[in-house]
PDB file of C-alpha atoms in Angstrom:
ATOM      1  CA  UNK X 959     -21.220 -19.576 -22.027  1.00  0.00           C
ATOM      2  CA  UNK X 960     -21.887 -19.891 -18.384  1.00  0.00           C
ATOM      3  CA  UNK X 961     -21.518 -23.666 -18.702  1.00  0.00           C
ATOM      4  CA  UNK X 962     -18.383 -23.185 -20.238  1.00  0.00           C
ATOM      5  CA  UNK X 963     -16.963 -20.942 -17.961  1.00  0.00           C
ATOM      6  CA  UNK X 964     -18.058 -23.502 -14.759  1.00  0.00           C
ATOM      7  CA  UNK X 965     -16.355 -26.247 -16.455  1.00  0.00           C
ATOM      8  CA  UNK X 966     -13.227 -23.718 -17.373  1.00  0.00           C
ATOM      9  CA  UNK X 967     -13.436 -22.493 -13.506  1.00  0.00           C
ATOM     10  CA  UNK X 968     -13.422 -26.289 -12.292  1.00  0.00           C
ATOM     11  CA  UNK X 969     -10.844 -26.976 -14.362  1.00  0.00           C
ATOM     12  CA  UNK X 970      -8.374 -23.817 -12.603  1.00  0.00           C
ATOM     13  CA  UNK X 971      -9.201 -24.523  -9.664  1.00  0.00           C
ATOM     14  CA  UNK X 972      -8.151 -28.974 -10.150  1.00  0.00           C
ATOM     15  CA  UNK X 973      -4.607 -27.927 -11.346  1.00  0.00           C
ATOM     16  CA  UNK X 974      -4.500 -25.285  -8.871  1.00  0.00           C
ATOM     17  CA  UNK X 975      -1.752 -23.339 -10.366  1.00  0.00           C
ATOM     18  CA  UNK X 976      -3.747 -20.332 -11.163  1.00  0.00           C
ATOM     19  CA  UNK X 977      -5.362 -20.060  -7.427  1.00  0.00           C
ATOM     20  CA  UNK X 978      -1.519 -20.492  -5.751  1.00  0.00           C
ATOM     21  CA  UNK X 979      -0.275 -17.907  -8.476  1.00  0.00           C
ATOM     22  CA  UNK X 980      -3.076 -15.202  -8.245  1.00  0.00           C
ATOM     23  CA  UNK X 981      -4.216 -15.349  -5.097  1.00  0.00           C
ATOM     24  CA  UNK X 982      -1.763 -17.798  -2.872  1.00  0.00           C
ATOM     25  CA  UNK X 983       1.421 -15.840  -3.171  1.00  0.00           C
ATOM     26  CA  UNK X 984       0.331 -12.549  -3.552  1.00  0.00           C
ATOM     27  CA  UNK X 985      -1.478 -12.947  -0.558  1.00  0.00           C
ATOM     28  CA  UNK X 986       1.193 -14.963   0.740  1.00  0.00           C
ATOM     29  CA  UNK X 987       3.905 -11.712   0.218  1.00  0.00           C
ATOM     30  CA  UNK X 988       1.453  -9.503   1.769  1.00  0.00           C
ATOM     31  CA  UNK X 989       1.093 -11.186   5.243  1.00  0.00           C
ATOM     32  CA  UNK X 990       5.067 -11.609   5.164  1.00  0.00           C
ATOM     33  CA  UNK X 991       5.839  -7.392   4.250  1.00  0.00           C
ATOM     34  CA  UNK X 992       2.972  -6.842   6.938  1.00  0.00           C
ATOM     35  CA  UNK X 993       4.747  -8.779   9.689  1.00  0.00           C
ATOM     36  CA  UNK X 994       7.950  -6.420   9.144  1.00  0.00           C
ATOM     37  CA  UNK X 995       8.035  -2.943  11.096  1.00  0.00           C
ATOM     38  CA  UNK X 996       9.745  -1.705   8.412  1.00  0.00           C
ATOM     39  CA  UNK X 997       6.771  -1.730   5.756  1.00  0.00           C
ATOM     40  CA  UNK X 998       4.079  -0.748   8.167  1.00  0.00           C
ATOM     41  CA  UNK X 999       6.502   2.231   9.853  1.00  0.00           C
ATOM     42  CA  UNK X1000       4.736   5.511   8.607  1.00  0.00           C
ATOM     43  CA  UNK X1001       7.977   7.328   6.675  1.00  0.00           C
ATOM     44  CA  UNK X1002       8.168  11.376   7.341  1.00  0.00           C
ATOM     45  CA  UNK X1003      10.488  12.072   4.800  1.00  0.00           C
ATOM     46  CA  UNK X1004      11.738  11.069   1.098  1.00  0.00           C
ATOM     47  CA  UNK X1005       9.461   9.763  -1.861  1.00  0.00           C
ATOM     48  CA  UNK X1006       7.155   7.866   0.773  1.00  0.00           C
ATOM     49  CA  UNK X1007       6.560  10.437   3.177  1.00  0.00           C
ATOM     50  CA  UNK X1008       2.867  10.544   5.092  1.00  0.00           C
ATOM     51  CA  UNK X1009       2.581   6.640   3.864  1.00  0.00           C
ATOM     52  CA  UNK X1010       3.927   3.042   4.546  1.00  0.00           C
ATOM     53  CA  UNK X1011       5.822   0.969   2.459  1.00  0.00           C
ATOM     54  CA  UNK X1012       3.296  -1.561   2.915  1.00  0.00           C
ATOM     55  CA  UNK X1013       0.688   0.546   1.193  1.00  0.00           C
ATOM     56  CA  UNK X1014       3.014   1.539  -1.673  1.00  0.00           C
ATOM     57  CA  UNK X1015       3.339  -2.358  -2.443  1.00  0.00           C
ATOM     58  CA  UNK X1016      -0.131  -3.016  -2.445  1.00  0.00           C
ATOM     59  CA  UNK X1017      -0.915  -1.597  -6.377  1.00  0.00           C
ATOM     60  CA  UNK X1018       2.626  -4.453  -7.107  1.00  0.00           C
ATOM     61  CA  UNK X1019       0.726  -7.109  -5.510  1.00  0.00           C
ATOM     62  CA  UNK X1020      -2.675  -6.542  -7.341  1.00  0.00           C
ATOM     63  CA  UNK X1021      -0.654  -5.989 -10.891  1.00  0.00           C
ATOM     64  CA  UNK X1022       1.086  -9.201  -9.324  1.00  0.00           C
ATOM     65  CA  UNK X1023      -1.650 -11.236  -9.446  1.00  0.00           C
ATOM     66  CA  UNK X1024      -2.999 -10.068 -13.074  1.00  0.00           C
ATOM     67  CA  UNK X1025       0.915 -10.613 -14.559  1.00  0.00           C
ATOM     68  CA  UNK X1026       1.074 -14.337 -12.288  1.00  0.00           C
ATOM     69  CA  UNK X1027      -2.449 -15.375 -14.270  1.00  0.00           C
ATOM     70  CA  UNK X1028      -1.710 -14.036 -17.986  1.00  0.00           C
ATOM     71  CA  UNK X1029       1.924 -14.945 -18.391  1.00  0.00           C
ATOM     72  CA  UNK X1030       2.088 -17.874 -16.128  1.00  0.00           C
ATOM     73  CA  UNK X1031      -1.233 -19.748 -16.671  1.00  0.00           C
ATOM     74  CA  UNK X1032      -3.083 -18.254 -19.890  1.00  0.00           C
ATOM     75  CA  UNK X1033      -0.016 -18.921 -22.405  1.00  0.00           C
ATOM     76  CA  UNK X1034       0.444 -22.675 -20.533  1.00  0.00           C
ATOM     77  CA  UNK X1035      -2.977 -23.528 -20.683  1.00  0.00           C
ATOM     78  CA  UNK X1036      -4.153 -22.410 -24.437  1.00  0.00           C
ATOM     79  CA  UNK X1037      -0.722 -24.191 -26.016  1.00  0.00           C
ATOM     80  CA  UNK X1038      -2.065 -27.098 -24.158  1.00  0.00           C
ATOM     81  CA  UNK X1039      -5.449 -27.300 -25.101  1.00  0.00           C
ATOM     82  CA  UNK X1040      -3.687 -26.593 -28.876  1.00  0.00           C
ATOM     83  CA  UNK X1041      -1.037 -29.641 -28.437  1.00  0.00           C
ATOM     84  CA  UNK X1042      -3.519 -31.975 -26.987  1.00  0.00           C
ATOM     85  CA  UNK X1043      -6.085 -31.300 -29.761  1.00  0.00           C
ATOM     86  CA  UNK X1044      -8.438 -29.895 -27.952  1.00  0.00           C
ATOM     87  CA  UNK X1045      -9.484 -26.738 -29.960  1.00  0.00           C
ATOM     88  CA  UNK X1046      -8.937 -28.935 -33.074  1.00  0.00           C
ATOM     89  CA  UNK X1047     -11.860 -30.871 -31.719  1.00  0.00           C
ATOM     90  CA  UNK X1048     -13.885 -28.125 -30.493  1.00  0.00           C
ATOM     91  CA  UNK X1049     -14.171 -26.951 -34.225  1.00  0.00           C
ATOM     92  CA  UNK X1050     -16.460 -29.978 -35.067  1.00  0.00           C
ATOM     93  CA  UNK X1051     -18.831 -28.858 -32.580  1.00  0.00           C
ATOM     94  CA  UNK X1052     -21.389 -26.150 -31.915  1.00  0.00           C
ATOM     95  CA  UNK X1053     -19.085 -24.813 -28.800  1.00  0.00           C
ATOM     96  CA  UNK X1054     -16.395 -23.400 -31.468  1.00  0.00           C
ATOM     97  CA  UNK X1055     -13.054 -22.685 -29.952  1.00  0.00           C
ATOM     98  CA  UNK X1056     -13.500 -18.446 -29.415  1.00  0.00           C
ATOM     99  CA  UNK X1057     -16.154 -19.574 -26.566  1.00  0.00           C
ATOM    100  CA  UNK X1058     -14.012 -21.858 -24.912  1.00  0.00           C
ATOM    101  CA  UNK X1059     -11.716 -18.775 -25.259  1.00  0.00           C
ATOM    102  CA  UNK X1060     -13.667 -16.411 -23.663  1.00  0.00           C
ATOM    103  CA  UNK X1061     -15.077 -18.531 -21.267  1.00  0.00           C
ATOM    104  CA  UNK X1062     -11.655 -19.658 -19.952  1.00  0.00           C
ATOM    105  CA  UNK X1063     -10.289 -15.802 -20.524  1.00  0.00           C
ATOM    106  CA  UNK X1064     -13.419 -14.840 -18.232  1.00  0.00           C
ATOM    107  CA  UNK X1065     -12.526 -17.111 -15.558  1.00  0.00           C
ATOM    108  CA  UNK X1066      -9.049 -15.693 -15.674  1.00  0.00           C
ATOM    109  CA  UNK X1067      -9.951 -12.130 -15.058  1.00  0.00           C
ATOM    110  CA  UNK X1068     -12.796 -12.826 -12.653  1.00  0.00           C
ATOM    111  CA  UNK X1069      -9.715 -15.049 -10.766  1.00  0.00           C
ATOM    112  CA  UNK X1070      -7.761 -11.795 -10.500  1.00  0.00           C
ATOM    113  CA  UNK X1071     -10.701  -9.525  -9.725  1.00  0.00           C
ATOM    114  CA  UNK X1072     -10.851 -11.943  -6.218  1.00  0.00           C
ATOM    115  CA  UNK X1073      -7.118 -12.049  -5.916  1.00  0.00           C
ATOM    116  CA  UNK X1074      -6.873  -7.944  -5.739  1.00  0.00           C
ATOM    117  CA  UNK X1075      -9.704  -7.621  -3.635  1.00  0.00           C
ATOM    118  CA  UNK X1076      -8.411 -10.397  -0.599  1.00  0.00           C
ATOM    119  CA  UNK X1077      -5.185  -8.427  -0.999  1.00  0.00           C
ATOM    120  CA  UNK X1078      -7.107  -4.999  -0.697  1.00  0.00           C
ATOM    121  CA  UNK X1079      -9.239  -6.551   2.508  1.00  0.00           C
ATOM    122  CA  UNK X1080      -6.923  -8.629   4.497  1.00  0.00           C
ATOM    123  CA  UNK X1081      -4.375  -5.488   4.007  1.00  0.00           C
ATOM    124  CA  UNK X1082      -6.991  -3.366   5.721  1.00  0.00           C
ATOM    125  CA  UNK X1083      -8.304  -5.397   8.009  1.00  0.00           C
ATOM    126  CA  UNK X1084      -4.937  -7.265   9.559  1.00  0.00           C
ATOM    127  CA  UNK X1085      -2.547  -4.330   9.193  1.00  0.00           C
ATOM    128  CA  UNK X1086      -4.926  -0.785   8.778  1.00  0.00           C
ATOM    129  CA  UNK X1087      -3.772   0.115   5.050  1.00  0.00           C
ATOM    130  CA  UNK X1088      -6.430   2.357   3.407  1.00  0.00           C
ATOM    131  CA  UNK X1089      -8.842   1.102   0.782  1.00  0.00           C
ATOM    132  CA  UNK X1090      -8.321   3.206  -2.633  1.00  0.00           C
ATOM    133  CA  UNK X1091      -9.786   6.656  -2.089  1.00  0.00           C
ATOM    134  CA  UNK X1092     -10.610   6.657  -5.802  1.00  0.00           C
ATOM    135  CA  UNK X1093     -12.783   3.229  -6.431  1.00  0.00           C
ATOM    136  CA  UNK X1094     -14.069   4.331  -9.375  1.00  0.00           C
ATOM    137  CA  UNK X1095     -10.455   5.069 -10.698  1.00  0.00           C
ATOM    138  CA  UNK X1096      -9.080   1.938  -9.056  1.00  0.00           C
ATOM    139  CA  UNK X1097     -11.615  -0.123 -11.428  1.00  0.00           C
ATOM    140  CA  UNK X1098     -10.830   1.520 -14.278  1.00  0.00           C
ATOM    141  CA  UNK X1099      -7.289   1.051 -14.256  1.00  0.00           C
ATOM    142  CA  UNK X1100      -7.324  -2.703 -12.604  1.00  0.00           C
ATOM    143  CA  UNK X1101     -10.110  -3.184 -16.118  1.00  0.00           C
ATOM    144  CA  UNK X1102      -7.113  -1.595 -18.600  1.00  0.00           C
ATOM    145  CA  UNK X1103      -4.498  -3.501 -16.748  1.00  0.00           C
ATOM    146  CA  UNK X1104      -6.331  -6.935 -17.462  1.00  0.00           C
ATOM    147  CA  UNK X1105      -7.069  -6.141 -20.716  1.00  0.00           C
ATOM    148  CA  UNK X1106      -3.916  -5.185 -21.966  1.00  0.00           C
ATOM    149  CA  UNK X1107      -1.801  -8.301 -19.637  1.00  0.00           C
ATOM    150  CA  UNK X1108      -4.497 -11.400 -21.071  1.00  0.00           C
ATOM    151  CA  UNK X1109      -3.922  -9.771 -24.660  1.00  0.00           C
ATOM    152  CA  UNK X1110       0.454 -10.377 -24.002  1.00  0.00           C
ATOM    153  CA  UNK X1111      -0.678 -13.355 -22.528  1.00  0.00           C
ATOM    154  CA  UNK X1112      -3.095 -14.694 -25.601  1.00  0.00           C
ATOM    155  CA  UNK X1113       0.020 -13.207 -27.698  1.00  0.00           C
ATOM    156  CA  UNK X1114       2.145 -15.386 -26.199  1.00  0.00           C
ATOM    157  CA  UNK X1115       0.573 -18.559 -26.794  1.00  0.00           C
ATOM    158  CA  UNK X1116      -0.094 -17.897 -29.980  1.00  0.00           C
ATOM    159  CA  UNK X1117       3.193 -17.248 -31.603  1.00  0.00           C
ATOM    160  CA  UNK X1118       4.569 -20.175 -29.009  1.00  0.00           C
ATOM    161  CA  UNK X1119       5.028 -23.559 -30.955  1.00  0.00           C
ATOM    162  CA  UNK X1120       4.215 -25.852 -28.100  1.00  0.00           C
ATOM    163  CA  UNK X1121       3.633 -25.412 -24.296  1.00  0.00           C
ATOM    164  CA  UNK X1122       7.310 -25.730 -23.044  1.00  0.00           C
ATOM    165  CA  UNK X1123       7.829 -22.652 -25.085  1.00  0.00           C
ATOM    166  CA  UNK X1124       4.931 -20.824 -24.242  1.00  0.00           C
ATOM    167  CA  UNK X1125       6.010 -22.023 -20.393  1.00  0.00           C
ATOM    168  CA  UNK X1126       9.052 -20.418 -20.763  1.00  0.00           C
ATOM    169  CA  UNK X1127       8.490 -17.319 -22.391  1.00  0.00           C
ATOM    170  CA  UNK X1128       5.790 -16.301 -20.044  1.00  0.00           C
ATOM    171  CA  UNK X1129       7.755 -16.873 -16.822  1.00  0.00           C
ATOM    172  CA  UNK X1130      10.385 -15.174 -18.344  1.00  0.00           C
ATOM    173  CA  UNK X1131       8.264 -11.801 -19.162  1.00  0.00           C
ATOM    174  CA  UNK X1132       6.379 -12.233 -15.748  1.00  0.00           C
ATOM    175  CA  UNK X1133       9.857 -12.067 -13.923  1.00  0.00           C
ATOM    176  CA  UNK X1134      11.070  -9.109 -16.408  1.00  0.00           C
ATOM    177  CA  UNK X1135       7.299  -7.473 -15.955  1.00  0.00           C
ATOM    178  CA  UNK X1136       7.416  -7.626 -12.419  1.00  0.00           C
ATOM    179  CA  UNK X1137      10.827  -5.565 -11.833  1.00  0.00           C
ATOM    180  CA  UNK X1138       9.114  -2.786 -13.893  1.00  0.00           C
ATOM    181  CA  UNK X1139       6.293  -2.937 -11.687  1.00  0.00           C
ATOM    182  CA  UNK X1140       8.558  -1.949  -8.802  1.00  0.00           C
ATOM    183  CA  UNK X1141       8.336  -5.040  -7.318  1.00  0.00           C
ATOM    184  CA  UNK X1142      11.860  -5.876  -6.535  1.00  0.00           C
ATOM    185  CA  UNK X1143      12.806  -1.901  -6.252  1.00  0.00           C
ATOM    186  CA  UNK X1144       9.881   1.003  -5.953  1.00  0.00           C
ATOM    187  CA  UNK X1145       9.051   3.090  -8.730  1.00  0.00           C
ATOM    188  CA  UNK X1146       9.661   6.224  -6.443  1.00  0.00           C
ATOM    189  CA  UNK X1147      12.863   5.131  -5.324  1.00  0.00           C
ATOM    190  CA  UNK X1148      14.194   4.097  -8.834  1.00  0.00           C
ATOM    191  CA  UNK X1149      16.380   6.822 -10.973  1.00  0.00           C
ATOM    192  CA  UNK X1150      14.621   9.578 -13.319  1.00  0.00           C
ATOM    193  CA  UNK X1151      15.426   7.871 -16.199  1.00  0.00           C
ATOM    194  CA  UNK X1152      14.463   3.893 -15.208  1.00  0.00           C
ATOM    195  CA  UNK X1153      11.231   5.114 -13.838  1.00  0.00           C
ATOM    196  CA  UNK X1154      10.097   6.850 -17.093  1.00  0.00           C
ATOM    197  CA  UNK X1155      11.155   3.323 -18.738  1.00  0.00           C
ATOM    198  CA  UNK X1156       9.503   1.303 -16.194  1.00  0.00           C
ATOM    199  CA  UNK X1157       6.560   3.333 -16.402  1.00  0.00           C
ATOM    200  CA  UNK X1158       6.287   2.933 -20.218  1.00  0.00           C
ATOM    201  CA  UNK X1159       5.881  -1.287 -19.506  1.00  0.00           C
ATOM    202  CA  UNK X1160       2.128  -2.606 -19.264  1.00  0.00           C
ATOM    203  CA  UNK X1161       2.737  -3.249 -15.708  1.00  0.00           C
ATOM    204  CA  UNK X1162       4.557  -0.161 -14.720  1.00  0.00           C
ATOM    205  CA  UNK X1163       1.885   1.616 -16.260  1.00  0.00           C
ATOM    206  CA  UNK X1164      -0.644  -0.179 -14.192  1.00  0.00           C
ATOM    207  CA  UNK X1165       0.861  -0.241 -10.870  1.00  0.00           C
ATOM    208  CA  UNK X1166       0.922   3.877 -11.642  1.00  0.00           C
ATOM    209  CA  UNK X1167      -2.622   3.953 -12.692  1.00  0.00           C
ATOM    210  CA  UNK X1168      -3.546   2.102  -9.534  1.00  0.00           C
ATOM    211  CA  UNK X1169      -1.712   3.955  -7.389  1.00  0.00           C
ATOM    212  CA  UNK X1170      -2.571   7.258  -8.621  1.00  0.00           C
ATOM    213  CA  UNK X1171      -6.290   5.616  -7.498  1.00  0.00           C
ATOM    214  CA  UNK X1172      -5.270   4.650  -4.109  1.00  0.00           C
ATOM    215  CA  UNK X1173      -4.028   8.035  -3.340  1.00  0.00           C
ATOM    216  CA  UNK X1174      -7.312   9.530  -4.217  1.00  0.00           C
ATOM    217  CA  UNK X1175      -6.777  10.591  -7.806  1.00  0.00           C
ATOM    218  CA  UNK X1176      -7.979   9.223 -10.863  1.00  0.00           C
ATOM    219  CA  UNK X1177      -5.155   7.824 -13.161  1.00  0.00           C
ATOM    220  CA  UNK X1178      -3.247   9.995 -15.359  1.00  0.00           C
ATOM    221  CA  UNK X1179      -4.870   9.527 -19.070  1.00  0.00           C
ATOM    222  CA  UNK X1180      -0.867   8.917 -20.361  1.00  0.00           C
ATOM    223  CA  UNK X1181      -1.032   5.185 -18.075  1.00  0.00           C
ATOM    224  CA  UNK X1182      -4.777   4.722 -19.150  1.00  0.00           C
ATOM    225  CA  UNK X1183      -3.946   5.327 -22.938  1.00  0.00           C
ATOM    226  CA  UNK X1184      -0.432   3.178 -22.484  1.00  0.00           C
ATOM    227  CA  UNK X1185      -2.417   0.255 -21.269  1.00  0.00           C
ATOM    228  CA  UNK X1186      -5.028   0.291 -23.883  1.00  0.00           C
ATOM    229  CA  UNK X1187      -2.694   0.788 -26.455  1.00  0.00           C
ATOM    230  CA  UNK X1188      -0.966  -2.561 -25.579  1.00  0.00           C
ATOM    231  CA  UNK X1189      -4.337  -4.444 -25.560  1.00  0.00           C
ATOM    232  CA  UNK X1190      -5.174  -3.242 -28.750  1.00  0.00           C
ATOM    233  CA  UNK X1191      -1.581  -3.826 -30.393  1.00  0.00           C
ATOM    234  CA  UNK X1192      -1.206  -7.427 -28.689  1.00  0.00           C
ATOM    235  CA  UNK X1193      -4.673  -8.530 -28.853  1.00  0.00           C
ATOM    236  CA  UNK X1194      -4.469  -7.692 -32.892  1.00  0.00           C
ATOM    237  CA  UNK X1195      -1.093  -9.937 -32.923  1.00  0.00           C
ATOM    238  CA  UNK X1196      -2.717 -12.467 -31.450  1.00  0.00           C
ATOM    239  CA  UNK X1197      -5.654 -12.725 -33.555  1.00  0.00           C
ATOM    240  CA  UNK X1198      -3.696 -12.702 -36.466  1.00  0.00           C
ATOM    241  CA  UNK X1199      -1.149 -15.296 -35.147  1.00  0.00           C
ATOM    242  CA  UNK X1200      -4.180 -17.673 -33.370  1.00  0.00           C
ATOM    243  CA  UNK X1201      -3.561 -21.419 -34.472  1.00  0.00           C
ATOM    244  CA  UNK X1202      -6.604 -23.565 -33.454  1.00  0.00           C
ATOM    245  CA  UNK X1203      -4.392 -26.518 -34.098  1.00  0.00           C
TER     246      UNK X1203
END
């Protein structure tokens, strides 16, 4: 397995899509919000009141990064490695398929685990944003999040016929995804109503569970049991939809 997931890692890091996606842009977006008075201006009043803007897009950057690698790269990458044969071959072997699976599904996560914690460091260290008061919480709900995002993701390319379709549905969720997150709008800012719907998405549900973490509490078990109920629900579809060839 650790072989595996070298040669997987190697193999990210040539085509360089999932390093720009996970950690490039988020990173990219944070150094461009920091530079604006705006987002580092302490608010005294309304929804963000006693915090910066900045610091309430930090949990949408880190469910960024996990929604960038499971829609964007995971779906791309395992209808290619279908279409090209790959798995097909991989069944002759003693490897088997599932490791190269897990091995490349390892990678993936471990990829986002750096990703959220540049974000969380170069946000404290350039611009004075607190680290999560709640680390243990914080883990937790970044662990869920993953889960439940790679299981759409496997999902994905497993009811996709070929990679142009599992391209294209996955940047179309990620782009969908990411407005629940609150990434083009806040959660707090959005209407009653939209925010209860936004929060009932994988990544709405994430960004809350994270940011209940950064403010010092542990997530609300309603966002913990949301996320693991998608994992279980898509990661089931996808088993039972899994093509090797």
């Amino acid at each position: 397995m650790k072989l595996l997931a070298l040669t997987e890692l190697k193999l990210l890091v040539r085509e360089r899509v999932g390093p720009v996606y996970a950690i490039g842009l988020p990173l990219a977006l944070l150094i461009v919000f920091g530079n604006i008075p705006f987002y580092t201006a302490h608010h005294t009043s309304g929804s963000f009141a006693g915090r910066t803007l900045l610091g309430v897009y930090l949990p949408v950057l880190a469910a960024f990064a996990l929604a960038a690698l499971s829609f964007n790269v995971v779906p791309a990458v395992l209808a290619g490695y279908r279409e090209k044969g790959v798995l097909r071959r991989l069944r002759t072997t003693p490897v088997g398929p599932a490791r190269v699976l897990a091995a490349h599904l390892l990678v993936t996560a471990a990829t986002a685990a750096v990703s959220v914690a540049t974000v969380l460091l170069v946000a404290r260290l350039a611009f004075a944003v607190a680290l999560p008061r709640q680390a243990g919480g914080y883990v937790v709900g970044f662990l869920l999040a993953a889960l439940a995002l790679l299981a759409i993701g496997l999902f994905i390319a497993a009811a996709a016929p070929n990679g142009r379709v599992a391209n294209a549905a996955g940047a179309t969720l990620f782009y969908v995804m990411m407005f629940s997150a609150g990434l083009f709008l806040p959660l707090d800012a959005m209407p009653p109503l939209l925010r209860h719907i936004c929060r009932a998405s994988p990544l709405g549900a994430a960004v809350q569970a994270l940011s209940d973490a950064t403010d010092g509490h542990m997530p609300h078990l309603l966002q913990l049991l949301t996320l693991a109920a998608y994992a279980v629900v898509f990661g089931a579809g996808a088993v039972r939809l899994f093509r090797w060839e």
